[in-house]
CSV table of C-alpha atoms and ligand atoms in Angstrom, one decimal:
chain,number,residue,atom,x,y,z
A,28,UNK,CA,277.3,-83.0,81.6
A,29,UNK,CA,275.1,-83.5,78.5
A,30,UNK,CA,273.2,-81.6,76.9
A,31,UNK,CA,270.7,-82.4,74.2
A,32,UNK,CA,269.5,-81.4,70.7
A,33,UNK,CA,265.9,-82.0,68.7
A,34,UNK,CA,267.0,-84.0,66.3
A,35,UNK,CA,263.5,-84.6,64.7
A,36,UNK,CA,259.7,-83.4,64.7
A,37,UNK,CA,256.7,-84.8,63.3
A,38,UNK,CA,252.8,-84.4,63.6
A,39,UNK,CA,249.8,-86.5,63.1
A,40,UNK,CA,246.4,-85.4,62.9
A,41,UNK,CA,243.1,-87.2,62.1
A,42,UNK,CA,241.6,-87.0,58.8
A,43,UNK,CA,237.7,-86.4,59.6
A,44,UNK,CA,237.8,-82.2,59.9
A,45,UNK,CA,234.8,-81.1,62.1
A,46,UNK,CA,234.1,-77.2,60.9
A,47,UNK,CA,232.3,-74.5,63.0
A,48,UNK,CA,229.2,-74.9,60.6
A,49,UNK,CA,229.1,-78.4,61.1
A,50,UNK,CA,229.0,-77.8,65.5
A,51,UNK,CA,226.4,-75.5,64.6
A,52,UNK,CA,224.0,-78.4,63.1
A,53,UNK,CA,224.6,-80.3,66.5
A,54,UNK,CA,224.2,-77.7,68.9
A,55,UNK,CA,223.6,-74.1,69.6
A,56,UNK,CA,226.5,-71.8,69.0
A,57,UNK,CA,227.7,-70.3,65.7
A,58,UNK,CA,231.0,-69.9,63.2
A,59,UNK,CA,230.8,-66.2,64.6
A,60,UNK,CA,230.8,-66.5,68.0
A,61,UNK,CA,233.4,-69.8,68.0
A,62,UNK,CA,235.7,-67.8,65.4
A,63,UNK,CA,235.7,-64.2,67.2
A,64,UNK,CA,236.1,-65.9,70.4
A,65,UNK,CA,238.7,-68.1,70.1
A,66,UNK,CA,240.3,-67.9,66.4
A,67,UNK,CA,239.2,-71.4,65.8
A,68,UNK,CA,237.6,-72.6,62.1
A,69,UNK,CA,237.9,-76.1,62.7
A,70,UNK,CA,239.2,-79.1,64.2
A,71,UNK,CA,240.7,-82.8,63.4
A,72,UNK,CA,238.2,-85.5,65.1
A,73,UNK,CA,239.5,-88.7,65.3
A,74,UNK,CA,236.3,-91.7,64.8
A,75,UNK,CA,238.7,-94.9,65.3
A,76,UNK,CA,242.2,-93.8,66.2
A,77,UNK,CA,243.2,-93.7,70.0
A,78,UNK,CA,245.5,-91.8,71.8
A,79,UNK,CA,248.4,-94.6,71.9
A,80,UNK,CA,247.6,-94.9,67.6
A,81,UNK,CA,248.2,-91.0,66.9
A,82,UNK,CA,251.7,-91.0,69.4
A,83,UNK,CA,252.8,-94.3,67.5
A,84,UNK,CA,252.1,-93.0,64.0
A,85,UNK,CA,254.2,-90.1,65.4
A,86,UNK,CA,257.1,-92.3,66.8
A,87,UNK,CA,257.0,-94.0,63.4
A,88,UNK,CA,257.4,-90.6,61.3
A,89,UNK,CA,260.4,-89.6,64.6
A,90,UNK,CA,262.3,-92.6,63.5
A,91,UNK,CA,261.9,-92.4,60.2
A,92,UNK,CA,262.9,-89.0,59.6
A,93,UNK,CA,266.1,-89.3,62.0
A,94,UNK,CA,266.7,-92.3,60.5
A,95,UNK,CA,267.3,-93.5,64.4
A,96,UNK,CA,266.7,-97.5,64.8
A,97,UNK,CA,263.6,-98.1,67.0
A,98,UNK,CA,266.2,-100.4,69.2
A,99,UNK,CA,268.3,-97.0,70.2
A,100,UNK,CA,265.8,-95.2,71.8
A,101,UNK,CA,265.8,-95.4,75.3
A,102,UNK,CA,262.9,-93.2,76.8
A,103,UNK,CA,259.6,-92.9,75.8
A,104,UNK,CA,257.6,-90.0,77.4
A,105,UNK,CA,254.0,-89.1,76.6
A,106,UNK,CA,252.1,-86.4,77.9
A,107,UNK,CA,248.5,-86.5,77.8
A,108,UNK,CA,245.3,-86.2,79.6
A,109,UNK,CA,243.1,-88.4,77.6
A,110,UNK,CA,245.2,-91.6,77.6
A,111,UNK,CA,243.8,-95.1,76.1
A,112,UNK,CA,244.0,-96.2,79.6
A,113,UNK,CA,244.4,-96.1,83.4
A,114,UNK,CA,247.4,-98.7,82.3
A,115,UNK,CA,248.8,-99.7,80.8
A,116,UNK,CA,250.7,-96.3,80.0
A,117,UNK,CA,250.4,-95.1,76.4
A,118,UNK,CA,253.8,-94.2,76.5
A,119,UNK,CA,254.3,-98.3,77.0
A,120,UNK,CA,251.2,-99.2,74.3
A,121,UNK,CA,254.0,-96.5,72.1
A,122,UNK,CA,256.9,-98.4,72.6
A,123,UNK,CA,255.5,-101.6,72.1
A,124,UNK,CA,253.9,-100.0,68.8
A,125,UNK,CA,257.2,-98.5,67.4
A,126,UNK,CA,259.4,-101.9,68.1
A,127,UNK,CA,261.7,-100.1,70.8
A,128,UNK,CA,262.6,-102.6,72.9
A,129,UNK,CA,264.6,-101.1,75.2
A,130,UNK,CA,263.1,-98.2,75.7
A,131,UNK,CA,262.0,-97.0,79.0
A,132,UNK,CA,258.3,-96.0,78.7
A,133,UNK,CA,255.8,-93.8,80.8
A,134,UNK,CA,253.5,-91.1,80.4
A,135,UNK,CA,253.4,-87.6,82.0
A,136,UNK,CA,249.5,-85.8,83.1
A,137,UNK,CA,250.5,-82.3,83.0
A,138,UNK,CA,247.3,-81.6,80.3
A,139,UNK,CA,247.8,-78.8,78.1
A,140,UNK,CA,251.5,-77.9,79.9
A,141,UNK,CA,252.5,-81.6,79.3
A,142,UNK,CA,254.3,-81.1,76.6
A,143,UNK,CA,257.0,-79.0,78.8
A,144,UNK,CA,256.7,-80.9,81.6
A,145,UNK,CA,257.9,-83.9,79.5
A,146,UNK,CA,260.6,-82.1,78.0
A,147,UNK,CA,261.8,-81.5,81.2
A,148,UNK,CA,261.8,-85.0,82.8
A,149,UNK,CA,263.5,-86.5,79.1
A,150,UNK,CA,266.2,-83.5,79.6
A,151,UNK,CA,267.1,-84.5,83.4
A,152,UNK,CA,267.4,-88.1,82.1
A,153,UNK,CA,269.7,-87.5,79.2
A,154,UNK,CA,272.2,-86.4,81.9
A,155,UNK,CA,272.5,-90.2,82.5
A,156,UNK,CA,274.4,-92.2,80.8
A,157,UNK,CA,272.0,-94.5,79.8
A,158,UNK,CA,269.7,-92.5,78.3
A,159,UNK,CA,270.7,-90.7,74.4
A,160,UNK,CA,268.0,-90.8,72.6
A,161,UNK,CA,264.3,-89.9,74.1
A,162,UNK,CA,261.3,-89.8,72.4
A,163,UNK,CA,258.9,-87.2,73.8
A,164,UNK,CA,255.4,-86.8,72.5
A,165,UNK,CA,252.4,-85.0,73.2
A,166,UNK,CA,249.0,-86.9,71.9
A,167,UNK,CA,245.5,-86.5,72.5
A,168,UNK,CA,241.6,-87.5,71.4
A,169,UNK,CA,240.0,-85.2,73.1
A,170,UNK,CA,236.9,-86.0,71.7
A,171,UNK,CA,236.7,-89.0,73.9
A,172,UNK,CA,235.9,-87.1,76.9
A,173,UNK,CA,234.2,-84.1,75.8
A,174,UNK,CA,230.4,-83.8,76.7
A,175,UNK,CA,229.3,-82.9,73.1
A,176,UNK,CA,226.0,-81.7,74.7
A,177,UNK,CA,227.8,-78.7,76.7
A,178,UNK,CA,229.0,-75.9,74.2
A,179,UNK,CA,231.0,-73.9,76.0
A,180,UNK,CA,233.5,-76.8,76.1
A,181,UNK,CA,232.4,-78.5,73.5
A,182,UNK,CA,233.6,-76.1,70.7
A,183,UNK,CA,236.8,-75.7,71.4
A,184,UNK,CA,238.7,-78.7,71.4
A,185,UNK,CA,240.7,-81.1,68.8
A,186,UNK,CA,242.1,-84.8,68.5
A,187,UNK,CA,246.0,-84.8,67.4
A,188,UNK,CA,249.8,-85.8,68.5
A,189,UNK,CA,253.8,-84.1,67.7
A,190,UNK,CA,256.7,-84.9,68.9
A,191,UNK,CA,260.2,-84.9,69.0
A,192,UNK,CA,263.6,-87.0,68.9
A,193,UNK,CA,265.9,-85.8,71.3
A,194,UNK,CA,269.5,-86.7,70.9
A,195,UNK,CA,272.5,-86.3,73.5
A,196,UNK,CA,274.8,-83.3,72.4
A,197,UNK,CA,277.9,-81.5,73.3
A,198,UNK,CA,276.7,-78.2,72.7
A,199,UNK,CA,274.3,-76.2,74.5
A,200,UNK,CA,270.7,-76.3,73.3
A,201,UNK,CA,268.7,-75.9,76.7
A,202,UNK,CA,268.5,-72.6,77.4
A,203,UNK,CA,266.3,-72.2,80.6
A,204,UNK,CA,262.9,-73.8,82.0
A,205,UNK,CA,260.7,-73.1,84.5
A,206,UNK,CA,257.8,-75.5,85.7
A,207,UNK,CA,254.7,-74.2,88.2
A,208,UNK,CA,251.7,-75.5,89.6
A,209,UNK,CA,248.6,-74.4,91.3
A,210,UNK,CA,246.6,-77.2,92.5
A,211,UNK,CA,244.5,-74.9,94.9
A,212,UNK,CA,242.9,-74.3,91.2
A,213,UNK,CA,242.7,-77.5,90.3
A,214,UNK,CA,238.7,-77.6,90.0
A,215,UNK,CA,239.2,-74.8,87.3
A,216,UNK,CA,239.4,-77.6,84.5
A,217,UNK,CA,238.4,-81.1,85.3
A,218,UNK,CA,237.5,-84.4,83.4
A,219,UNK,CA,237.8,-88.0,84.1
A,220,UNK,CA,237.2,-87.8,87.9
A,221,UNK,CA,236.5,-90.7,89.5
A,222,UNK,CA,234.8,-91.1,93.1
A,223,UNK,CA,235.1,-93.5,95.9
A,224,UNK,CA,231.7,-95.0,96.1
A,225,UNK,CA,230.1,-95.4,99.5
A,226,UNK,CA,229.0,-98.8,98.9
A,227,UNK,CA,230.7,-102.6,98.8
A,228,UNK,CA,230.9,-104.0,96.7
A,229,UNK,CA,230.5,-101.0,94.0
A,230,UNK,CA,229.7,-100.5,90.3
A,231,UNK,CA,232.4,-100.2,88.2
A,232,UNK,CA,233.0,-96.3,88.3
A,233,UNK,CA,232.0,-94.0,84.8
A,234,UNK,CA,234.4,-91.0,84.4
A,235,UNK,CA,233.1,-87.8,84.2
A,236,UNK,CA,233.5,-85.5,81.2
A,237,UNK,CA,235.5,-82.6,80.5
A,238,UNK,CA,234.1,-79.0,82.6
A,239,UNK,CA,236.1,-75.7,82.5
A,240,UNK,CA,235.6,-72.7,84.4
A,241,UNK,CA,236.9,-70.4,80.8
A,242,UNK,CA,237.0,-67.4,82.3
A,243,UNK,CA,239.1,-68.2,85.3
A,244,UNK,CA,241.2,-70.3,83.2
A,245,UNK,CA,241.8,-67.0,80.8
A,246,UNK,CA,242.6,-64.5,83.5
A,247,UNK,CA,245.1,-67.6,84.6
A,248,UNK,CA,246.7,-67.8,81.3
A,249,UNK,CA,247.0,-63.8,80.7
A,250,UNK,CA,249.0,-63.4,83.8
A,251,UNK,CA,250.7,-66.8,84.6
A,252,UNK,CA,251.9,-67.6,81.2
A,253,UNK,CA,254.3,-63.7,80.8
A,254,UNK,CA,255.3,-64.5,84.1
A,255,UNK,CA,256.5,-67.9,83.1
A,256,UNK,CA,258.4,-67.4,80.1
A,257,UNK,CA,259.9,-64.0,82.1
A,258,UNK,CA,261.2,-66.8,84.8
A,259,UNK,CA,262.4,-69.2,82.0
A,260,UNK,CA,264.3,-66.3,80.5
A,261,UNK,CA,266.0,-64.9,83.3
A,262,UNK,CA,267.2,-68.6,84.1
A,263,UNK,CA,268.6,-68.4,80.2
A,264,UNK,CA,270.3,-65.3,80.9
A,265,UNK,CA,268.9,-63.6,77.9
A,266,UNK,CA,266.2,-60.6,77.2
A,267,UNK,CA,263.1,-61.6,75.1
A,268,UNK,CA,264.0,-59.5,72.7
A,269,UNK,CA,266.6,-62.4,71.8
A,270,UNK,CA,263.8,-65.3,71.4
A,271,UNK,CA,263.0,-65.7,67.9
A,272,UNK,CA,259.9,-67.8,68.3
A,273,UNK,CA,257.2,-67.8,70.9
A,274,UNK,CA,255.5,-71.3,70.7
A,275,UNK,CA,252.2,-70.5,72.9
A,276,UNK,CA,250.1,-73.9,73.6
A,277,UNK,CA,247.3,-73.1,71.0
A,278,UNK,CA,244.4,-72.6,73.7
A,279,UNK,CA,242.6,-69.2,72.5
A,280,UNK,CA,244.2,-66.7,70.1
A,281,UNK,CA,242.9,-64.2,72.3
A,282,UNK,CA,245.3,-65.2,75.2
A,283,UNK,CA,248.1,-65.2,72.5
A,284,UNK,CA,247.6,-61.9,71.8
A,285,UNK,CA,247.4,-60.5,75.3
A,286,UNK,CA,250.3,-62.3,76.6
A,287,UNK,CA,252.5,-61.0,73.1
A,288,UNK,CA,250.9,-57.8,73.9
A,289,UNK,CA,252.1,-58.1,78.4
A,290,UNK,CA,255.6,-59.2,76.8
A,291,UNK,CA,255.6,-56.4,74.8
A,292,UNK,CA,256.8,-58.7,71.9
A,293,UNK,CA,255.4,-58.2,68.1
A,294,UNK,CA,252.7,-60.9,67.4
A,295,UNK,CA,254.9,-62.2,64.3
A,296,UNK,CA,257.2,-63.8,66.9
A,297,UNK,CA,254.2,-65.7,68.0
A,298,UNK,CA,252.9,-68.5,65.3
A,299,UNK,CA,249.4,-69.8,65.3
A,300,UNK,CA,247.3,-72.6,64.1
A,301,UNK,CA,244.3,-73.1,66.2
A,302,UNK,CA,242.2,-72.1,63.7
A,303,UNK,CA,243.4,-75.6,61.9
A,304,UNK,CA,243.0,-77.6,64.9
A,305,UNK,CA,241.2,-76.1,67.9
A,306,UNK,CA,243.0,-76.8,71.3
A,307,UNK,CA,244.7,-80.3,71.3
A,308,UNK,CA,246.1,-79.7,74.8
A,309,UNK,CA,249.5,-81.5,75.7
A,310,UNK,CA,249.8,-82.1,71.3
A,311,UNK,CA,249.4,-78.3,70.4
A,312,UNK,CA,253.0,-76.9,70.9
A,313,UNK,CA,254.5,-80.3,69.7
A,314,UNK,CA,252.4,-79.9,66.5
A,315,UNK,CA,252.9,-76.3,65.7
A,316,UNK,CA,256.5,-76.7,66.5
A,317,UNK,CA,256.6,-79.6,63.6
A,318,UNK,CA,254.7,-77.4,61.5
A,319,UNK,CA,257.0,-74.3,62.0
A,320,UNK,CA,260.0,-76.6,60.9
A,321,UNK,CA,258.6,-78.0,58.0
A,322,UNK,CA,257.7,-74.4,56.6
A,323,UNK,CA,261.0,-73.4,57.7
A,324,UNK,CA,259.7,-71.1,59.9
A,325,UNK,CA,262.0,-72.1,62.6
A,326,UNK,CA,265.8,-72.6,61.4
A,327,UNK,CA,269.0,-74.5,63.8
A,328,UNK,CA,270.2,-72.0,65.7
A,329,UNK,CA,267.1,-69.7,66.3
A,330,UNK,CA,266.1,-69.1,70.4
A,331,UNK,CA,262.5,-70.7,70.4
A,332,UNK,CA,260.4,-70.3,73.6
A,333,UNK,CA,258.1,-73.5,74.3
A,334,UNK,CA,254.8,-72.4,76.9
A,335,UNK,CA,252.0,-74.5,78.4
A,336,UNK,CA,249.5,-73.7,80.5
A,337,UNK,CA,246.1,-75.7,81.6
A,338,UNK,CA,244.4,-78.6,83.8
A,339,UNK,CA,246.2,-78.8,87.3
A,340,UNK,CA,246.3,-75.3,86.8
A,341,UNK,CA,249.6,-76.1,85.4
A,342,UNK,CA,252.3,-73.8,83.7
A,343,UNK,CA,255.5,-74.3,82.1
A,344,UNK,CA,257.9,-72.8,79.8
A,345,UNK,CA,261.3,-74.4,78.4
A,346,UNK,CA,263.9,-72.0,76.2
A,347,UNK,CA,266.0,-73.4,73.4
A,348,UNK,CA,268.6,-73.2,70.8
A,349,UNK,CA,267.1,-75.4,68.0
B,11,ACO,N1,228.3,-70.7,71.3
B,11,ACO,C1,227.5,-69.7,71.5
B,11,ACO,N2,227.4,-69.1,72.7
B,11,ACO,C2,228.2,-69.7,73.7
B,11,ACO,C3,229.0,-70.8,73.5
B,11,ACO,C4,229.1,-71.3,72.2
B,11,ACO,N3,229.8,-72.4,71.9
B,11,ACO,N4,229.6,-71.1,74.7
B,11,ACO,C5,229.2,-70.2,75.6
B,11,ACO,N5,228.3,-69.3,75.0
B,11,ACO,C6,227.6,-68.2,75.6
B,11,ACO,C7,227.5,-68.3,77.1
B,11,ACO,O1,226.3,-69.1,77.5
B,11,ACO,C8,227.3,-66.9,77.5
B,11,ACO,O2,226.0,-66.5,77.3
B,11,ACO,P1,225.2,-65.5,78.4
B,11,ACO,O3,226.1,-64.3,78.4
B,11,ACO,O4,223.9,-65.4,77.8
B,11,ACO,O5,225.4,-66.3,79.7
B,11,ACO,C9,228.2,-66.1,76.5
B,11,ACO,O6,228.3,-67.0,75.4
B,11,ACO,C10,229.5,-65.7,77.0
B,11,ACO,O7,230.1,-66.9,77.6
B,11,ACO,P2,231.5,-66.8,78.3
B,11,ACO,O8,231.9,-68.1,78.9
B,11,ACO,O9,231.6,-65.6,79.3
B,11,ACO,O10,232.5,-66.5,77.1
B,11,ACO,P3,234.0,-65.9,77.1
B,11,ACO,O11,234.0,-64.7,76.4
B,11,ACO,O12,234.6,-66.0,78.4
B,11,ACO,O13,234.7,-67.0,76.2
B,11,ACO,C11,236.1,-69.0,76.3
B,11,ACO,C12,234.7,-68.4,76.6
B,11,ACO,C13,236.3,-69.0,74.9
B,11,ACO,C14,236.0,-70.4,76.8
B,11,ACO,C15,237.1,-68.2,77.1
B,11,ACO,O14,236.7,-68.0,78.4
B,11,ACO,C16,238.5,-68.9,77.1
B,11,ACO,O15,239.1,-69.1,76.1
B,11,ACO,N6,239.0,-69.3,78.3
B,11,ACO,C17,240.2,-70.0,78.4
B,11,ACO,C18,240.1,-71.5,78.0
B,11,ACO,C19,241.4,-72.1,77.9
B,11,ACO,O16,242.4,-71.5,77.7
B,11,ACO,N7,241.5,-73.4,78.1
B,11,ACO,C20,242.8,-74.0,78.0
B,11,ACO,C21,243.1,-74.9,79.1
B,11,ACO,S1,242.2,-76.3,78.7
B,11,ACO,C22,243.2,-77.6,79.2
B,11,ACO,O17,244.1,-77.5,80.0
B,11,ACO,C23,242.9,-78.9,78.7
């Protein structure tokens, strides 16, 4: 049976940075109470870049750095909740972006545990033979669908996309996983919802914009998220003392501390860069996964610990050998 490896990472982020002083000009709310809250400084806004652009420049960078043709990969998986459209997907608008041809394409709406969820599907593929090399990659422009004029939501979120190149391998890189949903929560985070009118024939339909119950989703987080990656582990067969890396989907520092602190795991095992970005949602793991590469924070061979949690509600954690 085959297993599979990271071959590559990459990140993209929008130029135009958005500070806390400069939400502060727009609405009511304050460096102080956005940065003591939630840990974040600042965010990457993207002004003409979709959602499809960000994941292509980040297939582009995949390819490039694995120097992998576009023509040999075979699955194309985005996860994202603030796609360029209904359809087509933007995992297809990717593929037909990057040149791969015979990839198969489609996109996965797991919001901010996306990134996990994708994993998942692209490593049940890569059992088949058909399928060696899979592009999975988390994107978003979330400022598309956030109601600027609400700032309890407004403040916290940022436009980006990661990813990675998997690659078929002999040896053993997926340690455990473990996937859960909630749906009787589902009204805890909402955006895009689109009603049935009553009338024929009806006005085309405006989607709503992004609300969040924060407080519910917190108390979610803090509980769900230890019990996720204590699920994923036993699965793995190994004690968390043994993960090197805790890659938390970059939500609120708050919740990274109190689910390091419910592990009982040191905080340096946790890395963090939501003060750079805010919360990109289905792109924040893939991002500060690139990021912890390229610093060589995580090196082949370390036990790294991948965890979502968000819109649905939605949790998921996968466990690897990079
Ligand atoms: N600036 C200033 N004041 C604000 C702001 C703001 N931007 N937003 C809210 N406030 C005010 C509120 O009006 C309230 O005032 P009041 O006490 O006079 O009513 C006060 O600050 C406290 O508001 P709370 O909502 O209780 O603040 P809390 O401490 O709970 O922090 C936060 C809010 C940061 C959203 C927190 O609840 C949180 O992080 N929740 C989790 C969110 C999350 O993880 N989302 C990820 C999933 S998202 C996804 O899946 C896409």
């Amino acid at each position: 049976m085959n297993d599979w490896k990271i071959v590559s990472t990459a990140s993209v982020t929008p130029n135009k940075v958005v500070t806390n002083d400069d939400l502060s000009q727009l609405m009511d709310t304050s460096d102080e109470w956005i940065r003591s809250r939630t840990g974040i400084k600042r965010r990457h806004i993207s002004t003409s870049q979709n959602t499809s652009d960000l994941a292509a420049a980040v297939g582009k960078k995949l390819l490039l750095e694995s120097g992998c043709p576009a023509q040999d990969v075979d699955l194309i998986i985005v996860a994202t909740m603030s796609p360029d459209s209904y359809t087509p997907s933007t995992a297809a608008l990717v593929q037909g972006k990057i040149g791969a041809g015979h990839a198969v394409a489609f996109d996965i709406s797991a919001a901010c545990s996306g990134f996990v969820y994708a994993l998942t599907v692209a490593s049940a593929l890569l059992k088949k033979p058909a399928f060696n090399h899979a592009m999975v990659i988390g994107s978003e422009t979330l400022s598309k669908i956030i109601n600027w004029e609400d700032r309890s939501t407004a403040v916290l979120f940022g436009d980006g996309a990661g990813g990675v190149l998997l690659s078929t391998s002999a040896d053993h890189h997926l340690l455990g996983e473990d996937l859960a949903s909630f749906g009787q929560l589902g009204d805890k985070i909402v955006a895009g919802q689109t009603p049935v009118a009553s009338a024929f024939p009806a006005p085309v339909a405006k989607l709503s914009p992004f609300t969040m119950d924060g407080r519910a989703v917190y108390k979610f987080a803090t509980h769900e998220v230890p019990a996720s990656i204590k699920r994923a582990a036993a699965k793995a067969q190994i004690d968390l003392d043994q993960v090197d890396h805790f890659l938390l989907h970059q939500a609120n520092a708050r919740i990274i501390r109190q689910v390091a602190r419910r592990l009982n795991q040191p905080l340096a095992k946790f890395p963090i860069n939501i003060d750079e970005y805010g919360n990109t949602s289905a792109a924040s793991e893939p991002i500060l996964l690139a990021e912890c590469v390229k610093k060589g924070v995580i090196n082949h061979g370390e036990i790294v610990a991948l965890a979502g949690f968000g819109g649905g509600l939605t949790t998921g954690t996968i466990i690897i050998k990079y």
